[in-house]
mmCIF file of C-alpha atoms and ligand atoms in Angstrom:
data_model
loop_
_atom_site.group_PDB
_atom_site.id
_atom_site.type_symbol
_atom_site.label_atom_id
_atom_site.label_comp_id
_atom_site.label_asym_id
_atom_site.label_seq_id
_atom_site.Cartn_x
_atom_site.Cartn_y
_atom_site.Cartn_z
ATOM 1 C CA UNK A 130 0.000 0.000 0.000
ATOM 2 C CA UNK A 131 2.956 2.341 0.460
ATOM 3 C CA UNK A 132 3.629 4.921 -2.200
ATOM 4 C CA UNK A 133 6.953 6.577 -3.084
ATOM 5 C CA UNK A 134 7.871 9.941 -4.558
ATOM 6 C CA UNK A 135 10.891 9.382 -6.770
ATOM 7 C CA UNK A 136 10.006 11.645 -9.694
ATOM 8 C CA UNK A 137 7.489 14.382 -10.453
ATOM 9 C CA UNK A 138 5.872 11.961 -12.929
ATOM 10 C CA UNK A 139 4.831 9.760 -9.989
ATOM 11 C CA UNK A 140 1.998 12.273 -9.522
ATOM 12 C CA UNK A 141 -0.812 13.079 -11.942
ATOM 13 C CA UNK A 142 -1.659 16.667 -12.836
ATOM 14 C CA UNK A 143 -4.582 16.588 -10.394
ATOM 15 C CA UNK A 144 -2.310 15.262 -7.653
ATOM 16 C CA UNK A 145 0.242 17.998 -8.314
ATOM 17 C CA UNK A 146 -2.444 20.665 -7.962
ATOM 18 C CA UNK A 147 -3.758 18.973 -4.832
ATOM 19 C CA UNK A 148 -0.197 18.973 -3.449
ATOM 20 C CA UNK A 149 0.012 22.719 -4.101
ATOM 21 C CA UNK A 150 -3.325 23.292 -2.366
ATOM 22 C CA UNK A 151 -2.234 21.311 0.689
ATOM 23 C CA UNK A 152 1.180 23.009 0.729
ATOM 24 C CA UNK A 153 -0.433 26.451 0.744
ATOM 25 C CA UNK A 154 -2.742 25.406 3.567
ATOM 26 C CA UNK A 155 0.124 23.917 5.606
ATOM 27 C CA UNK A 156 2.164 27.071 5.029
ATOM 28 C CA UNK A 157 -0.657 29.320 6.224
ATOM 29 C CA UNK A 158 -1.214 27.082 9.242
ATOM 30 C CA UNK A 159 2.471 27.116 10.240
ATOM 31 C CA UNK A 160 2.439 30.902 10.062
ATOM 32 C CA UNK A 161 -0.743 31.016 12.160
ATOM 33 C CA UNK A 162 0.861 28.742 14.755
ATOM 34 C CA UNK A 163 -1.544 25.900 13.997
ATOM 35 C CA UNK A 164 -0.014 22.446 14.370
ATOM 36 C CA UNK A 165 -0.991 19.237 12.600
ATOM 37 C CA UNK A 166 0.495 16.186 14.276
ATOM 38 C CA UNK A 167 -0.393 13.903 11.385
ATOM 39 C CA UNK A 168 2.727 11.805 11.888
ATOM 40 C CA UNK A 169 2.976 11.869 15.697
ATOM 41 C CA UNK A 170 5.745 9.655 17.040
ATOM 42 C CA UNK A 171 6.784 8.612 13.553
ATOM 43 C CA UNK A 172 10.391 8.750 12.418
ATOM 44 C CA UNK A 173 11.916 9.596 9.085
ATOM 45 C CA UNK A 174 15.393 8.244 8.320
ATOM 46 C CA UNK A 175 17.221 10.704 6.086
ATOM 47 C CA UNK A 176 20.001 9.059 4.095
ATOM 48 C CA UNK A 177 22.480 11.571 2.706
ATOM 49 C CA UNK A 178 25.281 10.475 0.391
ATOM 50 C CA UNK A 179 25.908 14.149 -0.500
ATOM 51 C CA UNK A 180 25.875 17.423 1.494
ATOM 52 C CA UNK A 181 22.724 19.471 2.073
ATOM 53 C CA UNK A 182 21.363 22.525 3.841
ATOM 54 C CA UNK A 183 17.792 22.987 2.559
ATOM 55 C CA UNK A 184 16.816 19.350 2.090
ATOM 56 C CA UNK A 185 18.012 18.312 5.505
ATOM 57 C CA UNK A 186 16.659 21.247 7.485
ATOM 58 C CA UNK A 187 13.318 21.398 5.653
ATOM 59 C CA UNK A 188 12.569 17.689 6.059
ATOM 60 C CA UNK A 189 13.771 17.582 9.653
ATOM 61 C CA UNK A 190 11.760 20.671 10.623
ATOM 62 C CA UNK A 191 8.731 19.488 8.676
ATOM 63 C CA UNK A 192 8.826 16.171 10.486
ATOM 64 C CA UNK A 193 8.936 17.920 13.876
ATOM 65 C CA UNK A 194 5.986 20.104 12.831
ATOM 66 C CA UNK A 195 4.099 16.895 12.046
ATOM 67 C CA UNK A 196 4.772 15.654 15.587
ATOM 68 C CA UNK A 197 7.483 13.230 14.506
ATOM 69 C CA UNK A 198 11.250 13.037 14.431
ATOM 70 C CA UNK A 199 13.901 12.823 11.714
ATOM 71 C CA UNK A 200 17.206 10.971 11.920
ATOM 72 C CA UNK A 201 20.146 12.286 9.900
ATOM 73 C CA UNK A 202 22.423 9.652 8.375
ATOM 74 C CA UNK A 203 25.366 11.332 6.656
ATOM 75 C CA UNK A 204 27.782 9.967 4.073
ATOM 76 C CA UNK A 205 30.129 8.636 6.739
ATOM 77 C CA UNK A 206 27.417 7.022 8.841
ATOM 78 C CA UNK A 207 26.262 4.258 6.549
ATOM 79 C CA UNK A 208 28.556 4.394 3.482
ATOM 80 C CA UNK A 209 26.046 3.234 0.897
ATOM 81 C CA UNK A 210 27.335 0.486 -1.329
ATOM 82 C CA UNK A 211 30.660 0.037 0.451
ATOM 83 C CA UNK A 212 29.787 -0.694 4.099
ATOM 84 C CA UNK A 213 26.334 -2.005 3.282
ATOM 85 C CA UNK A 214 24.185 -2.687 0.233
ATOM 86 C CA UNK A 215 21.320 -0.394 -0.740
ATOM 87 C CA UNK A 216 18.760 -3.157 -0.354
ATOM 88 C CA UNK A 217 19.905 -4.055 3.152
ATOM 89 C CA UNK A 218 19.957 -0.409 4.255
ATOM 90 C CA UNK A 219 16.449 -0.063 2.902
ATOM 91 C CA UNK A 220 15.129 -3.233 4.553
ATOM 92 C CA UNK A 221 16.688 -2.382 7.912
ATOM 93 C CA UNK A 222 15.469 1.218 8.008
ATOM 94 C CA UNK A 223 11.981 0.002 7.103
ATOM 95 C CA UNK A 224 11.955 -2.008 10.350
ATOM 96 C CA UNK A 225 12.531 1.136 12.450
ATOM 97 C CA UNK A 226 11.254 4.136 10.567
ATOM 98 C CA UNK A 227 7.965 5.172 8.991
ATOM 99 C CA UNK A 228 9.610 7.179 6.203
ATOM 100 C CA UNK A 229 12.818 7.177 4.179
ATOM 101 C CA UNK A 230 14.138 10.311 2.547
ATOM 102 C CA UNK A 231 17.314 9.811 0.551
ATOM 103 C CA UNK A 232 19.850 11.895 -1.356
ATOM 104 C CA UNK A 233 21.974 9.574 -3.450
ATOM 105 C CA UNK A 234 24.352 9.638 -6.392
ATOM 106 C CA UNK A 235 22.884 6.945 -8.610
ATOM 107 C CA UNK A 236 19.194 7.119 -9.448
ATOM 108 C CA UNK A 237 19.180 3.310 -9.799
ATOM 109 C CA UNK A 238 20.035 3.161 -6.113
ATOM 110 C CA UNK A 239 17.000 5.317 -5.340
ATOM 111 C CA UNK A 240 14.780 2.944 -7.307
ATOM 112 C CA UNK A 241 16.346 -0.041 -5.542
ATOM 113 C CA UNK A 242 15.841 1.625 -2.177
ATOM 114 C CA UNK A 243 12.155 2.122 -2.923
ATOM 115 C CA UNK A 244 11.815 -1.417 -4.205
ATOM 116 C CA UNK A 245 13.113 -2.940 -0.971
ATOM 117 C CA UNK A 246 11.513 -0.472 1.453
ATOM 118 C CA UNK A 247 8.195 -1.297 3.069
ATOM 119 C CA UNK A 248 7.753 2.410 3.933
ATOM 120 C CA UNK A 249 7.455 5.409 1.575
ATOM 121 C CA UNK A 250 10.693 6.613 -0.004
ATOM 122 C CA UNK A 251 11.068 10.283 -0.977
ATOM 123 C CA UNK A 252 13.800 11.311 -3.396
ATOM 124 C CA UNK A 253 15.838 14.218 -2.012
ATOM 125 C CA UNK A 254 18.035 14.410 -5.160
ATOM 126 C CA UNK A 255 20.015 12.020 -7.304
ATOM 127 C CA UNK A 256 22.412 12.636 -10.174
ATOM 128 C CA UNK A 257 19.343 12.251 -12.388
ATOM 129 C CA UNK A 258 16.635 14.394 -10.769
ATOM 130 C CA UNK A 259 15.412 16.546 -7.871
ATOM 131 C CA UNK A 260 11.618 16.245 -7.704
ATOM 132 C CA UNK A 261 11.090 17.938 -4.307
ATOM 133 C CA UNK A 262 12.919 20.989 -5.649
ATOM 134 C CA UNK A 263 10.636 21.299 -8.656
ATOM 135 C CA UNK A 264 7.487 20.856 -6.562
ATOM 136 C CA UNK A 265 8.675 23.776 -4.415
ATOM 137 C CA UNK A 266 9.685 25.821 -7.460
ATOM 138 C CA UNK A 267 6.391 25.372 -9.266
ATOM 139 C CA UNK A 268 4.521 26.048 -6.025
ATOM 140 C CA UNK A 269 6.441 29.328 -5.785
ATOM 141 C CA UNK A 270 5.489 30.288 -9.332
ATOM 142 C CA UNK A 271 1.885 29.297 -8.608
ATOM 143 C CA UNK A 272 1.854 31.514 -5.513
ATOM 144 C CA UNK A 273 3.314 34.518 -7.285
ATOM 145 C CA UNK A 274 1.446 34.157 -10.591
ATOM 146 C CA UNK A 275 -1.711 32.248 -9.657
ATOM 147 C CA UNK A 276 -0.861 29.593 -12.261
ATOM 148 C CA UNK A 277 2.043 27.735 -13.815
ATOM 149 C CA UNK A 278 0.250 27.046 -17.078
ATOM 150 C CA UNK A 279 1.385 29.292 -19.901
ATOM 151 C CA UNK A 280 4.345 30.579 -17.912
ATOM 152 C CA UNK A 281 7.623 30.766 -19.828
ATOM 153 C CA UNK A 282 10.234 29.321 -17.481
ATOM 154 C CA UNK A 283 13.756 29.760 -18.809
ATOM 155 C CA UNK A 284 16.536 27.677 -17.302
ATOM 156 C CA UNK A 285 19.949 29.124 -18.064
ATOM 157 C CA UNK A 286 22.820 26.674 -17.558
ATOM 158 C CA UNK A 287 23.373 22.975 -17.115
ATOM 159 C CA UNK A 288 20.841 20.382 -18.274
ATOM 160 C CA UNK A 289 21.280 18.668 -14.914
ATOM 161 C CA UNK A 290 19.147 16.903 -12.295
ATOM 162 C CA UNK A 291 17.077 20.022 -11.576
ATOM 163 C CA UNK A 292 16.513 20.553 -15.300
ATOM 164 C CA UNK A 293 15.421 16.919 -15.741
ATOM 165 C CA UNK A 294 12.773 17.476 -13.074
ATOM 166 C CA UNK A 295 11.502 20.577 -14.894
ATOM 167 C CA UNK A 296 11.113 18.331 -17.950
ATOM 168 C CA UNK A 297 9.294 15.688 -15.934
ATOM 169 C CA UNK A 298 6.931 18.379 -14.670
ATOM 170 C CA UNK A 299 6.365 19.444 -18.287
ATOM 171 C CA UNK A 300 5.253 15.895 -19.080
ATOM 172 C CA UNK A 301 2.408 16.230 -16.558
ATOM 173 C CA UNK A 302 1.425 19.916 -16.354
ATOM 174 C CA UNK A 303 1.429 22.213 -19.396
ATOM 175 C CA UNK A 304 3.802 25.170 -19.369
ATOM 176 C CA UNK A 305 6.563 26.615 -21.523
ATOM 177 C CA UNK A 306 10.048 25.384 -20.600
ATOM 178 C CA UNK A 307 13.174 26.659 -22.302
ATOM 179 C CA UNK A 308 16.677 25.426 -21.535
ATOM 180 C CA UNK A 309 19.625 27.490 -22.744
ATOM 181 C CA UNK A 310 22.675 25.265 -22.331
ATOM 182 C CA UNK A 311 26.046 25.073 -24.031
ATOM 183 C CA UNK A 312 26.730 22.159 -26.380
ATOM 184 C CA UNK A 313 27.459 19.039 -24.338
ATOM 185 C CA UNK A 314 25.262 20.011 -21.383
ATOM 186 C CA UNK A 315 21.863 18.863 -22.589
ATOM 187 C CA UNK A 316 19.423 17.107 -20.265
ATOM 188 C CA UNK A 317 18.810 13.375 -20.153
ATOM 189 C CA UNK A 318 17.716 12.509 -23.729
ATOM 190 C CA UNK A 319 15.036 9.999 -22.687
ATOM 191 C CA UNK A 320 13.502 12.496 -20.269
ATOM 192 C CA UNK A 321 13.528 15.229 -22.908
ATOM 193 C CA UNK A 322 11.966 12.932 -25.508
ATOM 194 C CA UNK A 323 9.303 11.744 -23.061
ATOM 195 C CA UNK A 324 8.409 15.299 -22.055
ATOM 196 C CA UNK A 325 8.085 16.311 -25.698
ATOM 197 C CA UNK A 326 6.101 13.162 -26.547
ATOM 198 C CA UNK A 327 3.604 13.937 -23.775
ATOM 199 C CA UNK A 328 2.617 16.782 -26.092
ATOM 200 C CA UNK A 329 1.199 19.105 -23.447
ATOM 201 C CA UNK A 330 4.024 21.596 -22.855
ATOM 202 C CA UNK A 331 6.123 23.754 -25.134
ATOM 203 C CA UNK A 332 9.712 22.615 -24.690
ATOM 204 C CA UNK A 333 12.792 24.149 -26.253
ATOM 205 C CA UNK A 334 16.485 23.397 -25.874
ATOM 206 C CA UNK A 335 18.613 26.129 -27.383
ATOM 207 C CA UNK A 336 22.194 27.394 -27.134
ATOM 208 C CA UNK A 337 21.673 31.153 -26.841
ATOM 209 C CA UNK A 338 20.830 32.524 -23.371
ATOM 210 C CA UNK A 339 19.954 35.937 -24.830
ATOM 211 C CA UNK A 340 17.365 34.461 -27.199
ATOM 212 C CA UNK A 341 16.023 32.278 -24.367
ATOM 213 C CA UNK A 342 15.640 35.138 -21.883
ATOM 214 C CA UNK A 343 13.452 37.262 -24.167
ATOM 215 C CA UNK A 344 9.905 37.463 -22.878
ATOM 216 C CA UNK A 345 10.601 35.072 -19.976
ATOM 217 C CA UNK A 346 8.211 34.954 -17.017
ATOM 218 C CA UNK A 347 10.837 33.204 -14.908
ATOM 219 C CA UNK A 348 14.619 33.146 -15.206
ATOM 220 C CA UNK A 349 16.044 30.138 -13.376
ATOM 221 C CA UNK A 350 19.535 28.837 -12.830
ATOM 222 C CA UNK A 351 21.534 26.306 -10.834
ATOM 223 C CA UNK A 352 25.228 25.752 -10.185
ATOM 224 C CA UNK A 353 27.423 24.918 -13.163
ATOM 225 C CA UNK A 354 29.209 22.189 -11.223
ATOM 226 C CA UNK A 355 26.873 19.842 -9.367
ATOM 227 C CA UNK A 356 27.816 17.722 -6.377
ATOM 228 C CA UNK A 357 30.046 14.890 -7.552
ATOM 229 C CA UNK A 358 31.350 16.812 -10.601
ATOM 230 C CA UNK A 359 34.031 18.771 -8.746
ATOM 231 C CA UNK A 360 36.822 17.367 -10.976
ATOM 232 C CA UNK A 361 35.184 19.058 -13.977
ATOM 233 C CA UNK A 362 34.924 22.461 -12.316
ATOM 234 C CA UNK A 363 37.644 24.195 -14.313
ATOM 235 C CA UNK A 364 36.294 23.003 -17.679
ATOM 236 C CA UNK A 365 32.723 23.864 -16.695
ATOM 237 C CA UNK A 366 33.683 27.402 -15.617
ATOM 238 C CA UNK A 367 35.004 27.876 -19.097
ATOM 239 C CA UNK A 368 32.169 26.160 -20.987
ATOM 240 C CA UNK A 369 29.442 28.155 -19.177
ATOM 241 C CA UNK A 370 30.884 31.599 -19.905
ATOM 242 C CA UNK A 371 27.999 33.788 -21.111
ATOM 243 C CA UNK A 372 25.389 31.713 -19.281
ATOM 244 C CA UNK A 373 25.189 33.951 -16.206
ATOM 245 C CA UNK A 374 21.942 35.496 -14.973
ATOM 246 C CA UNK A 375 22.906 39.135 -14.444
ATOM 247 C CA UNK A 376 21.067 42.461 -14.718
ATOM 248 C CA UNK A 377 21.715 42.636 -18.435
ATOM 249 C CA UNK A 378 20.164 39.239 -19.147
ATOM 250 C CA UNK A 379 17.318 39.953 -16.730
ATOM 251 C CA UNK A 380 16.500 43.173 -18.616
ATOM 252 C CA UNK A 381 15.577 41.023 -21.659
ATOM 253 C CA UNK A 382 12.920 39.086 -19.738
ATOM 254 C CA UNK A 383 9.438 40.450 -18.993
ATOM 255 C CA UNK A 384 9.684 43.487 -16.740
ATOM 256 C CA UNK A 385 8.066 41.582 -13.861
ATOM 257 C CA UNK A 386 9.938 38.311 -14.463
ATOM 258 C CA UNK A 387 10.773 36.252 -11.391
ATOM 259 C CA UNK A 388 14.343 35.172 -10.688
ATOM 260 C CA UNK A 389 14.808 31.727 -9.187
ATOM 261 C CA UNK A 390 17.699 29.534 -8.085
ATOM 262 C CA UNK A 391 17.482 26.248 -6.194
ATOM 263 C CA UNK A 392 20.566 27.212 -4.135
ATOM 264 C CA UNK A 393 23.363 26.914 -3.103
ATOM 265 C CA UNK A 394 24.408 29.826 -5.346
ATOM 266 C CA UNK A 395 27.912 30.598 -6.548
ATOM 267 C CA UNK A 396 27.878 34.367 -6.851
ATOM 268 C CA UNK A 397 29.695 35.683 -9.879
ATOM 269 C CA UNK A 398 29.358 32.352 -11.685
ATOM 270 C CA UNK A 399 25.832 31.308 -12.696
ATOM 271 C CA UNK A 400 24.220 34.384 -11.097
ATOM 272 C CA UNK A 401 25.220 37.740 -9.672
ATOM 273 C CA UNK A 402 24.663 38.746 -6.074
ATOM 274 C CA UNK A 403 22.903 41.879 -7.310
ATOM 275 C CA UNK A 404 20.217 39.806 -9.066
ATOM 276 C CA UNK A 405 19.611 37.420 -6.148
ATOM 277 C CA UNK A 406 19.336 40.392 -3.786
ATOM 278 C CA UNK A 407 17.245 42.345 -6.296
ATOM 279 C CA UNK A 408 13.489 43.020 -6.288
ATOM 280 C CA UNK A 409 12.626 40.316 -8.836
ATOM 281 C CA UNK A 410 14.250 37.511 -6.887
ATOM 282 C CA UNK A 411 11.960 35.000 -5.134
ATOM 283 C CA UNK A 412 14.875 32.740 -4.268
ATOM 284 C CA UNK A 413 14.211 32.675 -0.532
ATOM 285 C CA UNK A 414 10.455 32.129 -0.943
ATOM 286 C CA UNK A 415 11.498 29.208 -3.097
ATOM 287 C CA UNK A 416 13.838 27.865 -0.414
ATOM 288 C CA UNK A 417 11.114 28.207 2.225
ATOM 289 C CA UNK A 418 8.631 26.417 -0.007
ATOM 290 C CA UNK A 419 10.795 23.317 -0.006
ATOM 291 C CA UNK A 420 9.421 22.570 3.440
ATOM 292 C CA UNK A 421 5.766 23.272 2.683
ATOM 293 C CA UNK A 422 5.842 21.375 -0.615
ATOM 294 C CA UNK A 423 7.558 18.347 0.917
ATOM 295 C CA UNK A 424 5.132 18.237 3.825
ATOM 296 C CA UNK A 425 2.319 18.260 1.270
ATOM 297 C CA UNK A 426 3.984 15.423 -0.657
ATOM 298 C CA UNK A 427 4.088 13.427 2.591
ATOM 299 C CA UNK A 428 0.385 14.068 3.187
ATOM 300 C CA UNK A 429 -0.372 12.916 -0.374
ATOM 301 C CA UNK A 430 1.631 9.697 0.066
ATOM 302 C CA UNK A 431 0.052 8.968 3.445
ATOM 303 C CA UNK A 432 -3.448 9.549 2.073
ATOM 304 C CA UNK A 433 -2.734 7.229 -0.870
ATOM 305 C CA UNK A 434 -1.767 4.569 1.666
ATOM 306 C CA UNK A 435 -5.090 5.019 3.474
ATOM 307 C CA UNK A 436 -4.310 7.606 6.179
ATOM 308 C CA UNK A 437 -7.365 9.611 7.215
ATOM 309 C CA UNK A 438 -6.142 13.191 6.860
ATOM 310 C CA UNK A 439 -8.681 15.908 6.191
ATOM 311 C CA UNK A 440 -7.283 19.166 4.884
HETATM 312 N N1 CP B 755 18.353 23.083 -3.176
HETATM 313 C C1 CP B 755 18.799 22.093 -2.392
HETATM 314 O O1 CP B 755 18.454 20.908 -2.562
HETATM 315 O O2 CP B 755 19.637 22.485 -1.403
HETATM 316 P P1 CP B 755 20.532 21.546 -0.497
HETATM 317 O O3 CP B 755 21.502 20.861 -1.409
HETATM 318 O O4 CP B 755 21.207 22.474 0.464
HETATM 319 O O5 CP B 755 19.652 20.546 0.191
HETATM 320 N N1 NVA B 756 22.445 20.492 -9.424
HETATM 321 C C1 NVA B 756 22.811 20.701 -8.043
HETATM 322 C C2 NVA B 756 21.612 20.914 -7.211
HETATM 323 C C3 NVA B 756 21.878 21.203 -5.779
HETATM 324 C C4 NVA B 756 20.635 21.365 -4.976
HETATM 325 C C5 NVA B 756 23.613 19.508 -7.560
HETATM 326 O O1 NVA B 756 23.236 18.377 -7.877
HETATM 327 O O2 NVA B 756 24.599 19.709 -6.865
#
């Protein structure tokens, strides 16, 4: 009966909108000091093979707000794949905890973890995707614009895990997604093809950030060197020249365009400090929404498994 959240495509369009509705309600309730102990005395084991600020703190805090507790397992605690196999980690945690949240390198490991877990598994980023991030990002756009449909979201930079999740979202909910990436930094080809084949969103992959930025409703970027790619940093710094979100590029977008970044940001590389600190930036709303969106995802998974939660 358990249900996982490993990719945005695990949810239907209706479920995504329901997640947004619940997230907005949970957000308002937190701000009003209203508590919902839906997961009282439950634990979430959080398996991190990579570093994190937002994912760790938002899940841990969210779990406390739900009346439960989260356990942080860092890279040196369980050494996935070397000290212990993924399937054994998954089976053991399932005997103690009610939830697994994992941040792993290989997406296949995430799938394996979900396969062997008897409790819900939530993907907190792999080399392939970052679905919780995109739920929070689209929630942020929905809050600021009242809709995501028809919005032109322009991702300037690497066709990475975050970009793949934007494409997965485009396979379920219609919007206009444009990636401007240098040659050699395209997203996962299967994911791109599947998003295009879904036929509901307008999807473009182009090379010119200037052309991409024109008429944008949202300008989005992420680091040029993702976690695990540190050896390529020098080459990437060179290859991404011209792909920075700065005031000049922002001036080409719609005058009220939103600026977004999943964070952590590398000022002076993919974005300037001036733009993140500027009036069009919703970067910290976006970071905050990680928690509300993820809590809503948990409610959705629990309800699918039969929990009686009225919201
Ligand atoms: N955006 C994001 O996932 O941040 P962390 O890597 O700090 O969790
Ligand atoms: N693409 C980045 C996202 C960090 C939240 C990375 O994988 O490091």
